[in-house]
């Protein structure tokens, strides 16, 4: 079957992911090969001290993204998308979206980026004897209770962004287990929310007089491969304003961007891992057994099929690099030069490899927002050097790249050095790895481990959720997810690998020690710079 015939006959699979700065759609064939893409750029807003995206922006963005996909399909294949084999929705994990009787959101969407939940997260972590991060949905809802926000009594349902979009398209209040594990801890034996923690939470808030119990307002947990619902007539009109898309298309369970990253890098099997490095960064290591104790900087989540994962999440990664690249763009424009942002990034990243292994003593803090791993509720991007440091372009850019994965290293040092977690393969994906070899080499130095990058990893989370959607309808043998990915999608491919360079590793160790000592400078900047 040709690519056009796949689309015409309704055999193509659609994945859509709402990321931090871009909404992306990927259309694939039955074997997971990308056929077409669409995208829409958006940005979060700081409103009343909280990071948010408006509901209008969610739907405008989705519709523009899908329209862009349709336009690209018409140009490439001279046909229209009328039906699909399956659809999957993914989005940024965590956050807080509460809804009342009328299915209207009760307060603006609070994203993962918000760090106003410290009191709630600390109390819940102690109550559960389990690390509850600031960005998790259970932290958000409990913080609203501590704040005595009036809307809480009216909650009928709360979910993540992926869960919300899926609900509006299918009418089903469900969530994939990976995304669900970022709302509230799940029990990997029952493949459901931890009943023990639900009971503890209900007892904790019993005196508040709410008409709801926690389980009543949570989405139902589903595993990869289960049917998540079907596109309704209203949902079809919401997504495709042209009216061509037909209702009845099956959906996979909605998943978070962490889960789709694992799928897109073939990292759902135990002893594998992946690092996603874009606006934020996070590593996901699939464990053979639970950790010996809770760690504040390590989140315990799951793969889309329910295996235990140690996650180190960092709020900041490439945003400050992007800001510096814009400065170089302005310089080029001022000098009357042609501007190509892709070339700017490639040249700067490649130049960084000429720098000293320890960045010549230069330090960068890329904290556009707060960074819980290092204990900062707010951030101030900061570049620090002394008179004796080696200040040149190569070291400057290298310091920016080290900063992009510095916090990630701090968290993973616990896994590898204290818990002695074993990993056979770590795969990188995201914007940091677009320039061949550079991001890989930097991350290999940070983690002191080989780093692979697959050619397909650039397709990202939208491709990952498309693969999960295809797993629902194109898996007649009902293969386990790890086997399906290994044998059907990737066919044994592990991508290109870069081993850690001993000199780079030693240099990064020196950099990170200076970085940790310099956190006092960053804290001072937060306290004294508005």
Short mmCIF file of N, CA and C in Angstrom, two decimals, residues 56-210:
data_model
loop_
_atom_site.label_atom_id
_atom_site.label_comp_id
_atom_site.label_asym_id
_atom_site.label_seq_id
_atom_site.Cartn_x
_atom_site.Cartn_y
_atom_site.Cartn_z
N UNK A 56 -8.86 28.82 25.29
CA UNK A 56 -8.99 29.25 23.89
C UNK A 56 -7.72 28.95 23.10
N UNK A 57 -6.57 29.19 23.73
CA UNK A 57 -5.30 28.91 23.04
C UNK A 57 -5.12 27.42 22.80
N UNK A 58 -5.61 26.59 23.72
CA UNK A 58 -5.52 25.13 23.53
C UNK A 58 -6.23 24.73 22.25
N UNK A 59 -7.47 25.20 22.10
CA UNK A 59 -8.26 24.76 20.95
C UNK A 59 -7.86 25.47 19.66
N UNK A 60 -7.51 26.74 19.75
CA UNK A 60 -7.01 27.43 18.56
C UNK A 60 -5.73 26.75 18.07
N UNK A 61 -4.86 26.41 19.02
CA UNK A 61 -3.61 25.76 18.65
C UNK A 61 -3.82 24.39 18.04
N UNK A 62 -4.70 23.59 18.64
CA UNK A 62 -4.99 22.26 18.10
C UNK A 62 -5.57 22.35 16.69
N UNK A 63 -6.50 23.27 16.51
CA UNK A 63 -7.13 23.42 15.20
C UNK A 63 -6.15 23.90 14.14
N UNK A 64 -5.28 24.84 14.51
CA UNK A 64 -4.26 25.32 13.56
C UNK A 64 -3.27 24.21 13.23
N UNK A 65 -2.90 23.44 14.25
CA UNK A 65 -1.96 22.33 14.04
C UNK A 65 -2.55 21.30 13.08
N UNK A 66 -3.81 20.92 13.33
CA UNK A 66 -4.45 19.92 12.47
C UNK A 66 -4.64 20.49 11.06
N UNK A 67 -5.01 21.77 10.96
CA UNK A 67 -5.18 22.38 9.63
C UNK A 67 -3.85 22.40 8.88
N UNK A 68 -2.75 22.63 9.58
CA UNK A 68 -1.43 22.60 8.96
C UNK A 68 -1.12 21.20 8.45
N UNK A 69 -1.47 20.19 9.25
CA UNK A 69 -1.28 18.80 8.80
C UNK A 69 -2.10 18.53 7.54
N UNK A 70 -3.37 18.92 7.55
CA UNK A 70 -4.24 18.71 6.37
C UNK A 70 -3.64 19.37 5.14
N UNK A 71 -3.16 20.59 5.31
CA UNK A 71 -2.59 21.31 4.17
C UNK A 71 -1.36 20.59 3.64
N UNK A 72 -0.53 20.09 4.52
CA UNK A 72 0.68 19.38 4.09
C UNK A 72 0.33 18.06 3.42
N UNK A 73 -0.73 17.38 3.88
CA UNK A 73 -1.19 16.15 3.23
C UNK A 73 -1.71 16.45 1.83
N UNK A 74 -2.47 17.52 1.68
CA UNK A 74 -2.99 17.88 0.36
C UNK A 74 -1.84 18.21 -0.61
N UNK A 75 -0.84 18.92 -0.11
CA UNK A 75 0.29 19.28 -0.98
C UNK A 75 1.10 18.05 -1.38
N UNK A 76 1.34 17.17 -0.42
CA UNK A 76 2.21 16.02 -0.66
C UNK A 76 1.51 14.89 -1.40
N UNK A 77 0.20 14.66 -1.07
CA UNK A 77 -0.47 13.47 -1.58
C UNK A 77 -1.71 13.78 -2.40
N UNK A 78 -2.06 15.04 -2.51
CA UNK A 78 -3.24 15.44 -3.30
C UNK A 78 -4.49 14.69 -2.85
N UNK A 79 -4.69 14.65 -1.54
CA UNK A 79 -5.88 14.00 -1.00
C UNK A 79 -6.27 14.65 0.32
N UNK A 80 -7.44 14.31 0.81
CA UNK A 80 -7.96 14.86 2.06
C UNK A 80 -8.00 13.76 3.13
N UNK A 81 -7.80 14.15 4.38
CA UNK A 81 -7.95 13.20 5.48
C UNK A 81 -9.44 13.11 5.82
N UNK A 82 -10.04 11.96 5.58
CA UNK A 82 -11.45 11.76 5.87
C UNK A 82 -11.65 10.89 7.12
N UNK A 83 -10.79 9.88 7.26
CA UNK A 83 -10.87 8.99 8.41
C UNK A 83 -9.46 8.52 8.76
N UNK A 84 -9.33 7.93 9.94
CA UNK A 84 -8.04 7.48 10.43
C UNK A 84 -8.20 6.13 11.13
N UNK A 85 -7.13 5.36 11.21
CA UNK A 85 -7.19 4.08 11.92
C UNK A 85 -7.25 4.30 13.42
N UNK A 86 -6.54 5.32 13.91
CA UNK A 86 -6.51 5.60 15.35
C UNK A 86 -5.91 6.97 15.58
N UNK A 87 -6.19 7.53 16.76
CA UNK A 87 -5.67 8.83 17.17
C UNK A 87 -5.14 8.71 18.60
N UNK A 88 -4.09 9.46 18.89
CA UNK A 88 -3.57 9.54 20.24
C UNK A 88 -3.30 10.99 20.62
N UNK A 89 -3.57 11.35 21.86
CA UNK A 89 -3.33 12.70 22.37
C UNK A 89 -2.31 12.63 23.50
N UNK A 90 -1.31 13.47 23.42
CA UNK A 90 -0.31 13.58 24.48
C UNK A 90 -0.11 15.06 24.79
N UNK A 91 0.46 15.32 25.97
CA UNK A 91 0.72 16.72 26.36
C UNK A 91 1.69 16.75 27.52
N UNK A 92 2.09 17.95 27.87
CA UNK A 92 2.88 18.17 29.08
C UNK A 92 2.19 17.52 30.27
N UNK A 93 2.97 16.81 31.08
CA UNK A 93 2.40 16.11 32.23
C UNK A 93 2.08 17.08 33.37
N UNK A 94 1.43 16.51 34.38
CA UNK A 94 1.22 17.18 35.68
C UNK A 94 0.28 18.39 35.55
N UNK A 95 0.43 19.33 36.45
CA UNK A 95 -0.40 20.52 36.41
C UNK A 95 -1.78 20.29 37.01
N UNK A 96 -2.65 21.24 36.77
CA UNK A 96 -3.94 21.26 37.46
C UNK A 96 -5.03 21.85 36.57
N UNK A 97 -6.03 21.02 36.24
CA UNK A 97 -7.18 21.46 35.46
C UNK A 97 -8.45 20.92 36.14
N UNK A 98 -9.08 21.74 37.00
CA UNK A 98 -10.30 21.31 37.70
C UNK A 98 -11.57 21.77 36.98
N UNK A 99 -12.58 20.92 36.97
CA UNK A 99 -13.82 21.22 36.26
C UNK A 99 -15.01 21.03 37.19
N UNK A 100 -16.06 21.84 36.95
CA UNK A 100 -17.27 21.76 37.75
C UNK A 100 -18.42 21.12 37.00
N UNK A 101 -19.64 21.37 37.47
CA UNK A 101 -20.84 20.75 36.90
C UNK A 101 -21.00 21.02 35.41
N UNK A 102 -20.70 22.22 34.98
CA UNK A 102 -20.95 22.61 33.59
C UNK A 102 -19.82 22.23 32.65
N UNK A 103 -18.84 21.48 33.14
CA UNK A 103 -17.67 21.07 32.37
C UNK A 103 -16.80 22.25 31.96
N UNK A 104 -16.97 23.37 32.68
CA UNK A 104 -16.12 24.54 32.46
C UNK A 104 -14.98 24.51 33.48
N UNK A 105 -13.79 24.93 33.06
CA UNK A 105 -12.66 24.93 33.98
C UNK A 105 -12.90 25.98 35.07
N UNK A 106 -12.59 25.60 36.31
CA UNK A 106 -12.93 26.45 37.45
C UNK A 106 -11.89 27.53 37.72
N UNK A 107 -10.63 27.25 37.41
CA UNK A 107 -9.57 28.26 37.49
C UNK A 107 -8.67 28.05 36.27
N UNK A 108 -7.91 29.06 35.85
CA UNK A 108 -7.02 28.87 34.69
C UNK A 108 -6.07 27.69 34.90
N UNK A 109 -5.82 26.97 33.83
CA UNK A 109 -4.90 25.83 33.82
C UNK A 109 -3.57 26.21 34.47
N UNK A 110 -3.15 25.45 35.47
CA UNK A 110 -1.86 25.67 36.12
C UNK A 110 -0.89 24.60 35.64
N UNK A 111 0.16 25.00 34.98
CA UNK A 111 1.04 24.05 34.31
C UNK A 111 2.07 23.47 35.27
N UNK A 112 2.81 22.50 34.76
CA UNK A 112 3.91 21.86 35.48
C UNK A 112 4.96 22.86 35.94
N UNK A 113 5.01 24.01 35.27
CA UNK A 113 6.10 24.96 35.52
C UNK A 113 5.95 25.71 36.84
N UNK A 114 4.74 25.69 37.40
CA UNK A 114 4.50 26.45 38.63
C UNK A 114 5.16 25.78 39.83
N UNK A 115 5.72 26.61 40.69
CA UNK A 115 6.43 26.11 41.88
C UNK A 115 5.83 26.68 43.16
N UNK A 116 4.53 27.00 43.11
CA UNK A 116 3.86 27.58 44.28
C UNK A 116 3.30 26.53 45.23
N UNK A 117 3.64 25.27 45.00
CA UNK A 117 3.01 24.17 45.75
C UNK A 117 3.96 23.54 46.77
N UNK A 118 4.97 24.27 47.20
CA UNK A 118 6.00 23.69 48.07
C UNK A 118 5.40 23.16 49.37
N UNK A 119 4.52 23.93 49.99
CA UNK A 119 3.95 23.50 51.28
C UNK A 119 3.15 22.21 51.11
N UNK A 120 2.34 22.15 50.06
CA UNK A 120 1.52 20.95 49.81
C UNK A 120 2.39 19.74 49.51
N UNK A 121 3.38 19.92 48.64
CA UNK A 121 4.25 18.80 48.26
C UNK A 121 5.01 18.25 49.47
N UNK A 122 5.49 19.15 50.33
CA UNK A 122 6.23 18.70 51.51
C UNK A 122 5.34 17.92 52.46
N UNK A 123 4.14 18.40 52.70
CA UNK A 123 3.23 17.72 53.63
C UNK A 123 2.79 16.37 53.08
N UNK A 124 2.49 16.32 51.79
CA UNK A 124 2.06 15.06 51.19
C UNK A 124 3.21 14.05 51.14
N UNK A 125 4.42 14.51 50.86
CA UNK A 125 5.57 13.60 50.83
C UNK A 125 5.76 12.93 52.19
N UNK A 126 5.58 13.71 53.25
CA UNK A 126 5.72 13.15 54.60
C UNK A 126 4.57 12.20 54.91
N UNK A 127 3.36 12.59 54.52
CA UNK A 127 2.18 11.75 54.78
C UNK A 127 2.27 10.41 54.05
N UNK A 128 2.67 10.46 52.78
CA UNK A 128 2.71 9.26 51.95
C UNK A 128 4.02 8.47 52.11
N UNK A 129 5.03 9.09 52.72
CA UNK A 129 6.39 8.54 52.75
C UNK A 129 6.80 8.19 51.31
N UNK A 130 6.66 9.18 50.45
CA UNK A 130 6.85 9.00 49.01
C UNK A 130 7.10 10.40 48.46
N UNK A 131 8.09 10.54 47.59
CA UNK A 131 8.37 11.87 47.06
C UNK A 131 7.24 12.37 46.18
N UNK A 132 6.62 13.46 46.57
CA UNK A 132 5.56 14.10 45.79
C UNK A 132 6.10 15.43 45.28
N UNK A 133 6.41 15.53 43.99
CA UNK A 133 6.99 16.75 43.45
C UNK A 133 6.01 17.92 43.44
N UNK A 134 6.56 19.12 43.32
CA UNK A 134 5.74 20.34 43.32
C UNK A 134 4.77 20.36 42.15
N UNK A 135 5.17 19.82 41.01
CA UNK A 135 4.36 19.98 39.80
C UNK A 135 3.25 18.94 39.68
N UNK A 136 3.25 17.89 40.53
CA UNK A 136 2.24 16.85 40.41
C UNK A 136 0.85 17.39 40.71
N UNK A 137 -0.14 16.81 40.08
CA UNK A 137 -1.52 17.30 40.22
C UNK A 137 -2.02 17.22 41.65
N UNK A 138 -1.59 16.19 42.39
CA UNK A 138 -2.05 16.06 43.78
C UNK A 138 -1.48 17.19 44.63
N UNK A 139 -0.28 17.67 44.32
CA UNK A 139 0.29 18.82 45.02
C UNK A 139 -0.53 20.07 44.72
N UNK A 140 -0.92 20.23 43.48
CA UNK A 140 -1.70 21.41 43.09
C UNK A 140 -3.04 21.45 43.80
N UNK A 141 -3.75 20.32 43.79
CA UNK A 141 -5.08 20.36 44.39
C UNK A 141 -4.99 20.55 45.90
N UNK A 142 -3.98 19.95 46.54
CA UNK A 142 -3.86 20.13 47.98
C UNK A 142 -3.43 21.56 48.32
N UNK A 143 -2.62 22.18 47.46
CA UNK A 143 -2.24 23.57 47.71
C UNK A 143 -3.45 24.48 47.62
N UNK A 144 -4.37 24.20 46.69
CA UNK A 144 -5.59 25.02 46.63
C UNK A 144 -6.42 24.86 47.90
N UNK A 145 -6.37 23.67 48.50
CA UNK A 145 -7.08 23.44 49.76
C UNK A 145 -6.40 24.21 50.89
N UNK A 146 -5.08 24.18 50.94
CA UNK A 146 -4.36 24.94 51.96
C UNK A 146 -4.60 26.43 51.80
N UNK A 147 -4.73 26.86 50.53
CA UNK A 147 -4.98 28.28 50.26
C UNK A 147 -6.44 28.68 50.49
N UNK A 148 -7.28 27.66 50.76
CA UNK A 148 -8.72 27.88 50.96
C UNK A 148 -9.36 28.57 49.75
N UNK A 149 -8.98 28.10 48.57
CA UNK A 149 -9.55 28.66 47.35
C UNK A 149 -11.00 28.19 47.21
N UNK A 150 -11.92 29.09 46.95
CA UNK A 150 -13.35 28.74 46.99
C UNK A 150 -13.81 27.74 45.95
N UNK A 151 -13.08 27.59 44.85
CA UNK A 151 -13.54 26.70 43.78
C UNK A 151 -13.45 25.22 44.15
N UNK A 152 -12.62 24.88 45.15
CA UNK A 152 -12.32 23.47 45.42
C UNK A 152 -13.57 22.67 45.74
N UNK A 153 -14.49 23.26 46.46
CA UNK A 153 -15.71 22.53 46.85
C UNK A 153 -16.56 22.15 45.65
N UNK A 154 -16.36 22.84 44.52
CA UNK A 154 -17.20 22.62 43.34
C UNK A 154 -16.59 21.65 42.33
N UNK A 155 -15.44 21.08 42.65
CA UNK A 155 -14.76 20.20 41.69
C UNK A 155 -15.56 18.91 41.47
N UNK A 156 -15.77 18.58 40.21
CA UNK A 156 -16.39 17.31 39.83
C UNK A 156 -15.39 16.38 39.13
N UNK A 157 -14.32 16.97 38.60
CA UNK A 157 -13.33 16.21 37.85
C UNK A 157 -12.09 17.06 37.72
N UNK A 158 -10.92 16.44 37.86
CA UNK A 158 -9.69 17.17 37.51
C UNK A 158 -8.73 16.23 36.80
N UNK A 159 -7.91 16.80 35.92
CA UNK A 159 -7.11 15.98 35.02
C UNK A 159 -5.91 16.77 34.53
N UNK A 160 -5.16 16.15 33.63
CA UNK A 160 -4.02 16.81 32.99
C UNK A 160 -4.46 17.41 31.66
N UNK A 161 -3.55 18.10 30.98
CA UNK A 161 -3.89 18.69 29.69
C UNK A 161 -4.24 17.61 28.66
N UNK A 162 -3.46 16.53 28.61
CA UNK A 162 -3.78 15.45 27.67
C UNK A 162 -5.13 14.83 28.00
N UNK A 163 -5.39 14.62 29.30
CA UNK A 163 -6.67 14.05 29.71
C UNK A 163 -7.83 14.94 29.34
N UNK A 164 -7.63 16.26 29.45
CA UNK A 164 -8.70 17.21 29.10
C UNK A 164 -9.02 17.17 27.61
N UNK A 165 -8.00 17.27 26.77
CA UNK A 165 -8.23 17.28 25.33
C UNK A 165 -8.88 15.96 24.90
N UNK A 166 -8.38 14.85 25.42
CA UNK A 166 -8.96 13.54 25.10
C UNK A 166 -10.42 13.47 25.50
N UNK A 167 -10.76 13.98 26.67
CA UNK A 167 -12.14 14.01 27.17
C UNK A 167 -13.04 14.80 26.22
N UNK A 168 -12.58 15.95 25.79
CA UNK A 168 -13.39 16.79 24.90
C UNK A 168 -13.58 16.16 23.53
N UNK A 169 -12.63 15.33 23.09
CA UNK A 169 -12.73 14.70 21.77
C UNK A 169 -13.50 13.38 21.80
N UNK A 170 -13.48 12.70 22.95
CA UNK A 170 -14.09 11.37 23.02
C UNK A 170 -15.24 11.25 24.03
N UNK A 171 -15.30 12.18 24.97
CA UNK A 171 -16.27 12.08 26.05
C UNK A 171 -15.82 11.17 27.18
N UNK A 172 -14.60 10.62 27.11
CA UNK A 172 -14.11 9.66 28.10
C UNK A 172 -13.14 10.32 29.08
N UNK A 173 -13.41 10.17 30.38
CA UNK A 173 -12.55 10.72 31.43
C UNK A 173 -11.54 9.66 31.84
N UNK A 174 -10.52 9.47 31.01
CA UNK A 174 -9.52 8.43 31.22
C UNK A 174 -8.14 9.03 31.08
N UNK A 175 -7.13 8.25 31.49
CA UNK A 175 -5.75 8.70 31.39
C UNK A 175 -4.84 7.47 31.32
N UNK A 176 -3.83 7.53 30.46
CA UNK A 176 -2.84 6.48 30.43
C UNK A 176 -2.07 6.43 31.74
N UNK A 177 -1.60 5.26 32.13
CA UNK A 177 -1.00 5.08 33.44
C UNK A 177 0.25 5.93 33.65
N UNK A 178 1.00 6.19 32.57
CA UNK A 178 2.18 7.03 32.71
C UNK A 178 1.82 8.44 33.10
N UNK A 179 0.83 9.03 32.43
CA UNK A 179 0.37 10.38 32.77
C UNK A 179 -0.31 10.38 34.14
N UNK A 180 -1.08 9.32 34.43
CA UNK A 180 -1.76 9.21 35.72
C UNK A 180 -0.76 9.19 36.87
N UNK A 181 0.40 8.56 36.66
CA UNK A 181 1.40 8.46 37.71
C UNK A 181 2.03 9.80 38.04
N UNK A 182 1.78 10.81 37.23
CA UNK A 182 2.20 12.17 37.53
C UNK A 182 1.10 13.01 38.14
N UNK A 183 -0.07 12.41 38.32
CA UNK A 183 -1.13 13.06 39.09
C UNK A 183 -1.05 12.62 40.53
N UNK A 184 -0.95 11.30 40.73
CA UNK A 184 -0.94 10.67 42.05
C UNK A 184 -0.16 9.37 41.90
N UNK A 185 0.62 8.95 42.90
CA UNK A 185 1.37 7.71 42.76
C UNK A 185 0.46 6.52 42.43
N UNK A 186 0.98 5.63 41.59
CA UNK A 186 0.22 4.44 41.21
C UNK A 186 0.87 3.20 41.82
N UNK A 187 0.09 2.18 41.94
CA UNK A 187 0.53 0.88 42.44
C UNK A 187 0.88 0.03 41.22
N UNK A 188 2.15 -0.33 41.05
CA UNK A 188 2.55 -1.08 39.86
C UNK A 188 2.05 -2.52 39.86
N UNK A 189 1.53 -2.97 41.00
CA UNK A 189 0.92 -4.31 41.05
C UNK A 189 -0.51 -4.26 40.53
N UNK A 190 -1.30 -3.30 41.01
CA UNK A 190 -2.70 -3.20 40.60
C UNK A 190 -2.87 -2.41 39.31
N UNK A 191 -1.81 -1.70 38.87
CA UNK A 191 -1.87 -0.83 37.69
C UNK A 191 -2.97 0.21 37.84
N UNK A 192 -3.04 0.81 39.02
CA UNK A 192 -4.06 1.81 39.33
C UNK A 192 -3.46 2.76 40.37
N UNK A 193 -4.19 3.85 40.65
CA UNK A 193 -3.75 4.74 41.71
C UNK A 193 -3.57 3.96 43.01
N UNK A 194 -2.63 4.39 43.83
CA UNK A 194 -2.41 3.75 45.12
C UNK A 194 -3.61 4.00 46.03
N UNK A 195 -4.32 2.93 46.36
CA UNK A 195 -5.49 3.08 47.23
C UNK A 195 -5.07 3.55 48.62
N UNK A 196 -3.91 3.12 49.07
CA UNK A 196 -3.42 3.56 50.38
C UNK A 196 -3.27 5.08 50.42
N UNK A 197 -2.74 5.65 49.37
CA UNK A 197 -2.53 7.10 49.34
C UNK A 197 -3.84 7.84 49.15
N UNK A 198 -4.75 7.27 48.38
CA UNK A 198 -6.08 7.88 48.25
C UNK A 198 -6.76 7.93 49.61
N UNK A 199 -6.69 6.85 50.35
CA UNK A 199 -7.31 6.81 51.69
C UNK A 199 -6.68 7.83 52.62
N UNK A 200 -5.35 7.95 52.57
CA UNK A 200 -4.66 8.91 53.42
C UNK A 200 -5.06 10.35 53.06
N UNK A 201 -5.19 10.62 51.77
CA UNK A 201 -5.57 11.97 51.35
C UNK A 201 -6.99 12.29 51.79
N UNK A 202 -7.90 11.33 51.58
CA UNK A 202 -9.30 11.57 51.98
C UNK A 202 -9.39 11.83 53.49
N UNK A 203 -8.60 11.11 54.27
CA UNK A 203 -8.61 11.34 55.73
C UNK A 203 -8.03 12.71 56.06
N UNK A 204 -7.01 13.11 55.31
CA UNK A 204 -6.36 14.40 55.55
C UNK A 204 -7.32 15.57 55.35
N UNK A 205 -8.23 15.47 54.38
CA UNK A 205 -9.11 16.59 54.06
C UNK A 205 -10.54 16.34 54.53
N UNK A 206 -10.74 15.31 55.34
CA UNK A 206 -12.10 14.93 55.75
C UNK A 206 -12.83 16.06 56.47
N UNK A 207 -12.09 16.87 57.22
CA UNK A 207 -12.74 17.92 58.00
C UNK A 207 -13.07 19.16 57.18
N UNK A 208 -12.77 19.12 55.88
CA UNK A 208 -13.03 20.29 55.02
C UNK A 208 -14.47 20.33 54.52
N UNK A 209 -15.18 19.22 54.61
CA UNK A 209 -16.58 19.20 54.23
C UNK A 209 -16.86 19.13 52.74
N UNK A 210 -15.89 18.66 51.95
CA UNK A 210 -16.12 18.55 50.50
C UNK A 210 -17.11 17.43 50.20
#
